[in-house]
Coordinates of C-alpha atoms in Angstrom, one line a residue:
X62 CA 16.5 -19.7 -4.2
X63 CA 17.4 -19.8 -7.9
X64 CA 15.6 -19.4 -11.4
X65 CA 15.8 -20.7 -15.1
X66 CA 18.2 -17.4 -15.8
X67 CA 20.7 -17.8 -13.5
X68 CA 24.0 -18.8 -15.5
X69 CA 27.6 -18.9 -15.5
X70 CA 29.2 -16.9 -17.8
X71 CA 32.8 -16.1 -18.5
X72 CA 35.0 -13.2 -17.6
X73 CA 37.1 -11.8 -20.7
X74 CA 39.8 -10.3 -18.8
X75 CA 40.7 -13.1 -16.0
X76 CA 39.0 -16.6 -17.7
X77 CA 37.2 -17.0 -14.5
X78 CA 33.6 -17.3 -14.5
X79 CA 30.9 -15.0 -13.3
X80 CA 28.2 -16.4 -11.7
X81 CA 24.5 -13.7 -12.6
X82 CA 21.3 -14.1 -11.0
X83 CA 18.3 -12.3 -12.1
X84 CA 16.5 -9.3 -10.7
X85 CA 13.5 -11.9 -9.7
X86 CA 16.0 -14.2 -8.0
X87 CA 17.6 -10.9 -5.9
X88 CA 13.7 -9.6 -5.0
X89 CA 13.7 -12.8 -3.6
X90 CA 16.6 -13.1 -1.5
X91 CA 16.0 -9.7 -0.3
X92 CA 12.2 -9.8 0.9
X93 CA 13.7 -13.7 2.9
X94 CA 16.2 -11.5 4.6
X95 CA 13.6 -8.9 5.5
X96 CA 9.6 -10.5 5.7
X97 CA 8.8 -11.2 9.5
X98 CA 5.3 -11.8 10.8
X99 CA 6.5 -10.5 14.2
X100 CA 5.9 -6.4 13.4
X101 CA 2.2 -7.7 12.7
X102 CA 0.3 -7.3 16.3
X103 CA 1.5 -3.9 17.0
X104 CA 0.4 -2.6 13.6
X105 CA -3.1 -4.4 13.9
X106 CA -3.9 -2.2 16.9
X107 CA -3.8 0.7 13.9
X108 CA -6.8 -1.7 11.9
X109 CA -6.8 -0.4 8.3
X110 CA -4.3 2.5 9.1
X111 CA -1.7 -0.1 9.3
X112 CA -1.5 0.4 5.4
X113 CA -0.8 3.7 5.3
X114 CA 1.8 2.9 8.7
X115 CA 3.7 0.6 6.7
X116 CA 4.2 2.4 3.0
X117 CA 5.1 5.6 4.8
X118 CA 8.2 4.2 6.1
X119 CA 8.8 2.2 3.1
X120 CA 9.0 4.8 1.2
X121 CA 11.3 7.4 3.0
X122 CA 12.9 4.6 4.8
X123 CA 13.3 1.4 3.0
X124 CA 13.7 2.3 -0.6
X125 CA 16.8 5.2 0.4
X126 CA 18.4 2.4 2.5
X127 CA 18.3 -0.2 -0.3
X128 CA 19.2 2.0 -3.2
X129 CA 22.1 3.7 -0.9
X130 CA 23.6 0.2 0.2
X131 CA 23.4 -1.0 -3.2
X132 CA 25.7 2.1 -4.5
X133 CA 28.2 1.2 -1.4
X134 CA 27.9 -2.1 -1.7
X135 CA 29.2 -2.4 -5.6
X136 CA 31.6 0.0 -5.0
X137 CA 33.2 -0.9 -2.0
X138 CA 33.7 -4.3 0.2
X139 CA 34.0 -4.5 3.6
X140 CA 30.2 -3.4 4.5
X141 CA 28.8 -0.2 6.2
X142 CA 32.6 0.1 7.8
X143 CA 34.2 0.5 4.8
X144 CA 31.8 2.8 3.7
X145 CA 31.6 5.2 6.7
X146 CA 35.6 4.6 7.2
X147 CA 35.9 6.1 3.7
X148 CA 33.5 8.9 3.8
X149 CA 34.3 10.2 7.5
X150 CA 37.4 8.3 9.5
X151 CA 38.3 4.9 11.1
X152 CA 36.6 6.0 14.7
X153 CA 33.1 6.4 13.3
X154 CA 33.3 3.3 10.9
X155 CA 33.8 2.0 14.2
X156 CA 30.9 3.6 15.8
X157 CA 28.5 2.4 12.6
X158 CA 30.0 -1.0 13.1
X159 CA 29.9 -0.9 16.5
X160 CA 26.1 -0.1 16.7
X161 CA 25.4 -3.1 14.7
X162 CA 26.5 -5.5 17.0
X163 CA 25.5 -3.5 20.1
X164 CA 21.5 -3.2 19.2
X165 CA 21.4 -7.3 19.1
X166 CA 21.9 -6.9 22.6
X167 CA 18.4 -5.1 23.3
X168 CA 17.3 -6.9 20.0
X169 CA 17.8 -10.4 21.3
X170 CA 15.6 -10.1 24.8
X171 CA 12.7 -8.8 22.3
X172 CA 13.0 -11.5 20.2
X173 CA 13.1 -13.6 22.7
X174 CA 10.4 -12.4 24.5
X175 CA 8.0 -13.0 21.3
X176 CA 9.2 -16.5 21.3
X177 CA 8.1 -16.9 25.0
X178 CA 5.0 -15.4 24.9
X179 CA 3.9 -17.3 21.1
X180 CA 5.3 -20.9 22.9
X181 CA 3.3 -19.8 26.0
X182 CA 0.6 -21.0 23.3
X183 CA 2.0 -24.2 23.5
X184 CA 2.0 -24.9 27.1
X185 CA -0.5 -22.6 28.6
X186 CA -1.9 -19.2 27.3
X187 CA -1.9 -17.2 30.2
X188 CA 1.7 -17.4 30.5
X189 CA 1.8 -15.0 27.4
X190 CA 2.5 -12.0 29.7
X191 CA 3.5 -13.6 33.0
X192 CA 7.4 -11.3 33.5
X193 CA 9.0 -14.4 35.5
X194 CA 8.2 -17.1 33.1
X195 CA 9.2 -14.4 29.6
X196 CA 12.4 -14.0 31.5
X197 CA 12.9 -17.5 32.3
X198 CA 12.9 -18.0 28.9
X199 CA 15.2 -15.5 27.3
X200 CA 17.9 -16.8 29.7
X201 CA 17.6 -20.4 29.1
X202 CA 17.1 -20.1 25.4
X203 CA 20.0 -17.4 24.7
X204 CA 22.7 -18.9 27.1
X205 CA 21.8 -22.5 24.3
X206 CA 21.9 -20.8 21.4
X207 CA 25.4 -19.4 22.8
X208 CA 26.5 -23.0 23.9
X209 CA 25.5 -24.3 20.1
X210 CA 27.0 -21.4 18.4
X211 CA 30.0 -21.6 20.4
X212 CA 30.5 -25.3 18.8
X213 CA 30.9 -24.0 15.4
X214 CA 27.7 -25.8 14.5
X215 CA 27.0 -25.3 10.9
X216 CA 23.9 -26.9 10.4
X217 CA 21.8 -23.9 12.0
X218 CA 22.6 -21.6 9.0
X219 CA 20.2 -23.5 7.0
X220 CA 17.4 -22.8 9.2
X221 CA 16.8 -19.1 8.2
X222 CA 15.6 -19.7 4.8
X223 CA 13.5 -23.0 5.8
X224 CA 11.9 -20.8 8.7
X225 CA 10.9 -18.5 6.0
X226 CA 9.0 -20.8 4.5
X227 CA 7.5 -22.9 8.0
X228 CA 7.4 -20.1 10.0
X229 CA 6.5 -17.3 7.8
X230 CA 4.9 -17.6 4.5
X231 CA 3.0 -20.9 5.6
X232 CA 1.0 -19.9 8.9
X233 CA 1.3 -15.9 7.2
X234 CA -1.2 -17.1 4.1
X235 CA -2.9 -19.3 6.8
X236 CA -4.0 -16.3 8.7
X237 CA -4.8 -13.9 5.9
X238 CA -7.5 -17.0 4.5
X239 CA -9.0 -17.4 8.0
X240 CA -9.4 -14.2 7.7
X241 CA -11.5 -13.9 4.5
X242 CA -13.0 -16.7 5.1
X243 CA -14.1 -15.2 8.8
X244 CA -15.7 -11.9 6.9
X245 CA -16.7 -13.6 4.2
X246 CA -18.8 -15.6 6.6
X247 CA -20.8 -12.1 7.3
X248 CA -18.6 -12.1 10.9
X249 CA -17.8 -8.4 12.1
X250 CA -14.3 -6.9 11.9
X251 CA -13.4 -5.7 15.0
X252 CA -12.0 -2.8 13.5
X253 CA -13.1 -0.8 11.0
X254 CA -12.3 -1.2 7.8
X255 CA -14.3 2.0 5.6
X256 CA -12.6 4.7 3.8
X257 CA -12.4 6.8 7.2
X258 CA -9.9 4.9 8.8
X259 CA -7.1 5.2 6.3
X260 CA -5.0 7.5 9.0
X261 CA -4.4 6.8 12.5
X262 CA -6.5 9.0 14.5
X263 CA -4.4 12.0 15.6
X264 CA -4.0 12.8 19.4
X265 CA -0.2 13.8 19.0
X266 CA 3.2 12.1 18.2
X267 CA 2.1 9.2 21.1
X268 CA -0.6 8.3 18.3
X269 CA 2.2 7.6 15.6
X270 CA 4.9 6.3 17.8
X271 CA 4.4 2.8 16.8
X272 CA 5.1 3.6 13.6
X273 CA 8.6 3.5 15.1
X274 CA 8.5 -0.4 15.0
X275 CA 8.6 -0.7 11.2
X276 CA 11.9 1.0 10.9
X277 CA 13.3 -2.1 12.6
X278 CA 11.2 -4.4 10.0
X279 CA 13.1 -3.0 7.3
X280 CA 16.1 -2.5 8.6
X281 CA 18.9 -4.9 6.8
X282 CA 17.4 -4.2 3.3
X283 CA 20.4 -2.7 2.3
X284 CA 22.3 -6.1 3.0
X285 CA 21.5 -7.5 -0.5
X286 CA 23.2 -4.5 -2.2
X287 CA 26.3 -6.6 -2.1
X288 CA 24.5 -8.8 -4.9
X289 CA 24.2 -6.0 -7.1
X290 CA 27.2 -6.8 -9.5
X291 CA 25.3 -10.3 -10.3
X292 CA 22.9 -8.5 -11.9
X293 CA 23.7 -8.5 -16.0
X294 CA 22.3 -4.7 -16.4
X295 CA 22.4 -3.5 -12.7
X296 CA 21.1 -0.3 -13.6
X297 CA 18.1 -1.3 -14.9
X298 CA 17.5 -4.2 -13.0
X299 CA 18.6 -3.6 -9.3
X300 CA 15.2 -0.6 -8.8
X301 CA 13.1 -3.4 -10.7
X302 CA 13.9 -5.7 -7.9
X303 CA 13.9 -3.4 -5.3
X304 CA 10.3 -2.2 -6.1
X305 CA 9.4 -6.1 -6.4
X306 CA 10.9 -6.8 -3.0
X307 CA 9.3 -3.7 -1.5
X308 CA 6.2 -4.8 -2.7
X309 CA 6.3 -8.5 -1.8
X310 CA 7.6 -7.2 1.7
X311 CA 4.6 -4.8 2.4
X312 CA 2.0 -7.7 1.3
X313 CA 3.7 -10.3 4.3
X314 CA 3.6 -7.1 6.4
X315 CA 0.3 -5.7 5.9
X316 CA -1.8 -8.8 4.9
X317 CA -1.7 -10.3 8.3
X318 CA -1.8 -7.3 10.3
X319 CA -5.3 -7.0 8.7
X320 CA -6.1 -10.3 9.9
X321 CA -5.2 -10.4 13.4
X322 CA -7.5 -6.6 13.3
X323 CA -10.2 -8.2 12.0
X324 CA -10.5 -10.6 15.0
X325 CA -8.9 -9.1 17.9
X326 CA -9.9 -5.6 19.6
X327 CA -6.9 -3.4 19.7
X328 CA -7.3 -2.8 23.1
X329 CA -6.5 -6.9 23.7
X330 CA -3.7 -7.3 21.0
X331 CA -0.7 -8.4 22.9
X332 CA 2.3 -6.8 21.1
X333 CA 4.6 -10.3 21.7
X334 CA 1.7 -12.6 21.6
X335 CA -1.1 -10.4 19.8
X336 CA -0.1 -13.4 16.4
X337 CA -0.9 -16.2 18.5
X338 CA -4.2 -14.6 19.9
X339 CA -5.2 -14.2 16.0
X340 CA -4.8 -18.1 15.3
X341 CA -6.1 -19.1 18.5
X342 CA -9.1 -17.0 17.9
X343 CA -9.9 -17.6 14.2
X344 CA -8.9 -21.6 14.9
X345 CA -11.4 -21.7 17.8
X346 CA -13.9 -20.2 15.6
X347 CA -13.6 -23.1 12.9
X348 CA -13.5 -25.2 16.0
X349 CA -9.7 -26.7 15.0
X350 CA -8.3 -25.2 18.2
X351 CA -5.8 -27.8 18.8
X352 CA -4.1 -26.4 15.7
X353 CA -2.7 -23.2 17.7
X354 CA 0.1 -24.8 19.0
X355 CA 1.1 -26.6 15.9
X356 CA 1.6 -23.2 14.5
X357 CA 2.9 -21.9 17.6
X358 CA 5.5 -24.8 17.5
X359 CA 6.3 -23.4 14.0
X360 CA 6.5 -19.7 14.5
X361 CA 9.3 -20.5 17.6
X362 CA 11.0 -22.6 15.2
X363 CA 11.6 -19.8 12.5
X364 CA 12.4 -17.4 14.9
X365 CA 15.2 -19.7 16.8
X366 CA 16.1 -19.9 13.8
X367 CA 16.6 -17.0 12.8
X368 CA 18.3 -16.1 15.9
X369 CA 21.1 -18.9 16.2
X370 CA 22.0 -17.5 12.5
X371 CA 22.8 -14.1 13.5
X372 CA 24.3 -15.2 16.8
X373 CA 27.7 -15.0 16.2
X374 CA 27.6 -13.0 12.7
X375 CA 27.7 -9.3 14.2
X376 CA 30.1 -10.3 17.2
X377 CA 32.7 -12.2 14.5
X378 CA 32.7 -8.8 12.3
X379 CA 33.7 -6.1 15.0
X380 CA 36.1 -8.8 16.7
X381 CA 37.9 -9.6 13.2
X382 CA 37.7 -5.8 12.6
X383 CA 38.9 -5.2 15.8
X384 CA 41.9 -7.7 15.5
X385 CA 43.1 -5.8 12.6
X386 CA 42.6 -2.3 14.0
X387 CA 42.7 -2.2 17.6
X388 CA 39.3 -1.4 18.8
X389 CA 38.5 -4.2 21.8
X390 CA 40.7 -5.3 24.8
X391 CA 42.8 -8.6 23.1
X392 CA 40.5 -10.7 26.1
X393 CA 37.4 -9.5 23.8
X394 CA 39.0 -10.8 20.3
X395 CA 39.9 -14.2 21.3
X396 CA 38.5 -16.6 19.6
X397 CA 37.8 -20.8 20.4
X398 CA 39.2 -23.5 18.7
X399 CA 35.8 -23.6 16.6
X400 CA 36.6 -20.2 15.3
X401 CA 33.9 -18.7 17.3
X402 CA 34.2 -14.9 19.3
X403 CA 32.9 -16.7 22.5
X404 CA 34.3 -14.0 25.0
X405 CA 32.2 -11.1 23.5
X406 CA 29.2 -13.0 23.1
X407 CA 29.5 -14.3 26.7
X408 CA 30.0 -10.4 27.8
X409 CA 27.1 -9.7 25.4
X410 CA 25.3 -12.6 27.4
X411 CA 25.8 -11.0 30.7
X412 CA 24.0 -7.5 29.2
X413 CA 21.0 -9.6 27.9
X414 CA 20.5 -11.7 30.6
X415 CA 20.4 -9.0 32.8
X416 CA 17.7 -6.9 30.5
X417 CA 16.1 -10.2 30.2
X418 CA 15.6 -10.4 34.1
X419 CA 13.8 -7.2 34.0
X420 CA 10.9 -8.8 32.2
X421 CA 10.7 -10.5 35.6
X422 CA 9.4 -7.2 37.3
X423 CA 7.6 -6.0 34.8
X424 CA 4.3 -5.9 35.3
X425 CA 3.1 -5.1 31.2
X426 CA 5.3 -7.5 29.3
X427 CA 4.0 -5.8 26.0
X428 CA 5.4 -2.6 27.1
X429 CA 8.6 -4.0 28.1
X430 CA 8.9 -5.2 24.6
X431 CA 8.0 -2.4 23.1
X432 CA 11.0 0.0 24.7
X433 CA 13.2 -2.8 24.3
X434 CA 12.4 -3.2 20.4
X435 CA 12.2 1.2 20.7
X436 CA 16.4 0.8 21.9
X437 CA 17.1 -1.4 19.0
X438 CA 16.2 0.6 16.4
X439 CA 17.5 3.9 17.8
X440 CA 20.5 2.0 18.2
X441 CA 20.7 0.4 14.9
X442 CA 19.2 4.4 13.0
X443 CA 23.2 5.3 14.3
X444 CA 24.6 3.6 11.9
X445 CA 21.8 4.0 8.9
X446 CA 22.3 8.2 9.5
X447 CA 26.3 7.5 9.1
X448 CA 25.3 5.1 6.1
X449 CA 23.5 8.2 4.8
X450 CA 26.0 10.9 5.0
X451 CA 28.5 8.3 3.7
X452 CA 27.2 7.9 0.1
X453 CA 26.9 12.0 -0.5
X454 CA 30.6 12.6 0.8
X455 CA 32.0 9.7 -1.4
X456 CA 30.2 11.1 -4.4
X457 CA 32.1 14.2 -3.7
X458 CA 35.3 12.8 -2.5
X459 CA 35.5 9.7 -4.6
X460 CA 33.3 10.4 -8.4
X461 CA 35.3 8.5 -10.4
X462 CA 35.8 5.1 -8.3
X463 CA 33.6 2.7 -10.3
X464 CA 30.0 1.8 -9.0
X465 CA 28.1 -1.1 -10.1
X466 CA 24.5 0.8 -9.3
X467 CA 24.4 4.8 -9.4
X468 CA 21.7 6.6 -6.9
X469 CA 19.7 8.9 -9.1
X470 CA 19.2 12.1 -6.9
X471 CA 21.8 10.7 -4.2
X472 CA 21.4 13.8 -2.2
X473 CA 17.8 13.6 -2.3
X474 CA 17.5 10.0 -1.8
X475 CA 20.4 10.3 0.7
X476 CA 18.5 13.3 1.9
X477 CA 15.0 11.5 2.6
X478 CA 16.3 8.5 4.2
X479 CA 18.5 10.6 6.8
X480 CA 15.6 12.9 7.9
X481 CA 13.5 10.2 8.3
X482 CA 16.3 7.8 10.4
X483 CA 16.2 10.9 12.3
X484 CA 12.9 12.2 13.0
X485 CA 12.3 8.1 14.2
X486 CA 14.9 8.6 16.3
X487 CA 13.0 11.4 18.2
X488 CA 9.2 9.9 18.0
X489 CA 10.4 6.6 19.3
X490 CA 11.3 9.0 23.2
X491 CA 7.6 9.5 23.2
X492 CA 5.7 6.8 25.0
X493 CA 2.5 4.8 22.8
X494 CA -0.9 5.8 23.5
X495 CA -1.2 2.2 24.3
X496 CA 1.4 2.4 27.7
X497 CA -0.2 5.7 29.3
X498 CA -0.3 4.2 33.2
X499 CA 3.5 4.1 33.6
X500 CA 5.9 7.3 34.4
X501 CA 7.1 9.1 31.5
X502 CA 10.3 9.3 33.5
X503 CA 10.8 5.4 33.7
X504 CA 10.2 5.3 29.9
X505 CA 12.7 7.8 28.5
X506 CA 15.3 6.5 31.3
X507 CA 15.2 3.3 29.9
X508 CA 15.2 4.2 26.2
X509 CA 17.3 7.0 26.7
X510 CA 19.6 5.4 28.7
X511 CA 19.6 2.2 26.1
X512 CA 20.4 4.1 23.5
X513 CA 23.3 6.4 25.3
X514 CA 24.7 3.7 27.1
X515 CA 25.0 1.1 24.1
X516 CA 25.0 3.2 21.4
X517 CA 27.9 5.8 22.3
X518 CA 29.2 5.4 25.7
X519 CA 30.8 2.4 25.4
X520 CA 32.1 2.3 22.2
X521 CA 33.5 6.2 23.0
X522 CA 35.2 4.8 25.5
X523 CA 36.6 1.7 23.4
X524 CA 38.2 4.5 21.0
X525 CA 39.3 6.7 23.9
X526 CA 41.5 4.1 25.7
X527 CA 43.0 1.4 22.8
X528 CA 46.2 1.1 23.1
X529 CA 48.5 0.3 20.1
X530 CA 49.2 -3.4 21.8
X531 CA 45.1 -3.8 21.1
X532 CA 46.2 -4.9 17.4
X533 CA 46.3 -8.8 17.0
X534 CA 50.2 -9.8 16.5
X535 CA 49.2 -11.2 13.1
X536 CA 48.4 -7.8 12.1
X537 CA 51.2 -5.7 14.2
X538 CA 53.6 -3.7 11.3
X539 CA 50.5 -4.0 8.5
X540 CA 49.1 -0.6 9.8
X541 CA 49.9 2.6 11.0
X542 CA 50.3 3.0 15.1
X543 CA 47.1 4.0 16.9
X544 CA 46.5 7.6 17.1

């Protein structure tokens, strides 16, 4: 995605030629890598609350992270291991690192579980929350996208930005003009929409917990920070399209959340197939019905997609990392003739097929979901609250090293976005207002056991027994021996 600005200009000191792009072209980039219609059924169940649900967490969440990364990003390479290695020692760059790849493995069965449950539109509705045919699907469709990756295929990588556009901003303005045109036809929202139901109703933190979710939907703003030294006056022009990302990010956000309230109750919104009940409702209204499961078709595509992109990407970074460090078993850092870390991903296929099965004996696929997506982001909140403490210690420790973008306020900003990582981190152990039949005990064992398990367990472990022979040959007598 480019603009009329974007122009190659030389270098004095080398000859060689920098390529800028402007702040409008980076707001773009950044709000592709983050916009998602998927977050949009469990914030409808909040009606016009879902406003105020998504700008709180923008804006002690998503802005820190963005404004952090970009400082780390133009002053060091390497990403958030670098950065934490820097700040605090090799064994928790490892953990941040770690806990990047490791929340794709709850991450994937969610994702996959929206994509069975919108296709279910395709075939037959009511298989939406049927556990056996969900899990059926995460198998089959993650055990291919393993096989495709695992053949170096290149031509999936292009499939992320065009399911932006099919699978995103297409049926995303589809469903917010339904919508108008539905109240504009004198039909009733089903929830309210008057100046009374700004805030979520209070009846504790179970009222709020949802709120959770949108942690997740911003997370990997910060990715884009590595484009910051592109910018011609980075300090001027990286908050300008941060703000402009923010707020292009919160319209594809909140504008269909609104739309699927208007027509569904919240006490029907399916939180994997609550955006297909919206279509399916406002198209049967207009009496187009059979246009469901064209959008269907292009809602799966985007999020395929999106998945065989990031397939391989986390599992390629720890193994190269690990190759040159030592941090996985050599079985876990071989790679195929393709180039491809098939070992871990087939190990990380054995974890998600086995979550995946569990949808199989659910009874309440929406809730399985829900603690599934609840693991990810604790998981993934790891490695933002290192990210966090990072950019204040190498302010201290490192002033002078140069910085393309400076945080204003760093310990402030630094400060916000921590608190906030962590005070998500405790709301998402307390079970939605929306799952109240099942044992509390079943809940935080699952969550709680997610997030110890794959989020410190294992990767404690990985740093407790390396040995120095861990380090790929090609890189044996380039470091010092394993401590």
């Amino acid at each position: 995605m480019t603009t009329t600005d974007e122009v190659n200009e030389p270098v004095a000191d080398d000859g060689t030629k920098r390529q800028f792009i402007s702040w409008v072209t980076l707001a773009l980039m950044t709000t592709a890598s983050v916009a998602s219609l998927r977050p949009s059924p469990s914030m409808a169940i909040y009606g016009l609350a879902a406003i105020f649900l998504y700008l709180l967490p923008a804006i002690v969440f998503l802005l820190p992270t963005a404004l952090v990364g970009a400082e780390l990003a133009s002053g060091w390479t390497g990403g958030i291991y670098r950065w934490v290695s820097e700040a605090l020692g090799k064994p928790l760059g490892f953990l941040a690192v770690w806990c990047q790849f490791a929340m794709t493995i709850a991450y994937y069965p969610s994702l996959l579980a929206y994509v069975a449950s919108t296709f279910a539109y395709v075939i037959h509705p009511s298989l939406a929350e049927n556990g056996l045919y969900v899990a059926i699907v995460i198998v089959v469709i993650y055990w291919t996208g393993v096989w495709i990756t695992s053949r170096g295929t290149k031509t999936v990588a292009g499939l992320s930005s065009l399911g932006l556009i099919i699978g995103t901003l297409i049926p995303g303005v589809v469903l917010v003009v339904l919508g108008i045109v539905f109240l504009a036809q004198g039909n009733p929202s089903e929830a309210p929409m008057d100046s009374g139901h700004w805030l979520p109703p209070w009846t504790g933190l179970a009222s709020l917990v949802l709120i959770v979710n949108n942690f997740l939907s911003y997370a990997g703003m910060e990715m884009n920070g590595v484009h910051v030294s592109s910018l011609r006056e980075p300090r001027s022009e990286y908050p300008r399209s941060i703000f402009m990302a923010t707020g292009l990010v919160l319209l594809i956000f909140i504008l269909p959340a609104l739309a699927i309230s208007w027509v569904l109750p919240a006490e029907n919104t399916s939180l994997t197939a609550g955006l297909m009940q919206a279509f399916h409702a406002f198209f049967s209204h207009f009496g187009v019905a059979w246009l469901t499961k064209i959008v269907g078709i292009m809602v799966v595509m985007a999020a395929l997609g999106g998945m065989l992109t990031w397939l391989s990407g986390p599992a390629k970074g720890l193994v190269q990392l690990s190759r040159q460090e030592g941090y996985l078993p050599p079985f876990l850092q071989k790679l195929n003739p393709a180039g491809v870390p098939q070992n871990i991903m087939i190990a990380q296929g054995v974890v998600t097929t086995l979550i995946g099965v569990l949808y199989a004996f659910s009874s309440n696929v929406s809730s399985a979901y829900w603690m599934f997506s609840v693991i990810t982001v604790q998981i993934y909140l790891i490695a933002y609250l290192l990210m966090f403490v990072a950019v204040v210690k190498l302010r201290k420790s490192q002033p002078d090293r140069p910085r393309g973008f400076v945080v204003p306020a760093v310990t402030l900003v630094a400060g916000v976005g921590f608190v906030a990582s962590a005070c998500a981190m405790v709301i998402g152990f307390v079970p939605p207002d929306q799952f109240g039949d099942g044992p509390l005990w079943r809940y935080l064992l699952i969550v709680g056991g997610g997030l110890l398990i794959l989020g410190l367990v294992i990767p404690l472990a990985f740093l407790k027994f390396r040995k120095p022979h861990w380090v790929h040959p090609e890189y044996q007598g380039a470091r010092a021996p394993v401590e």
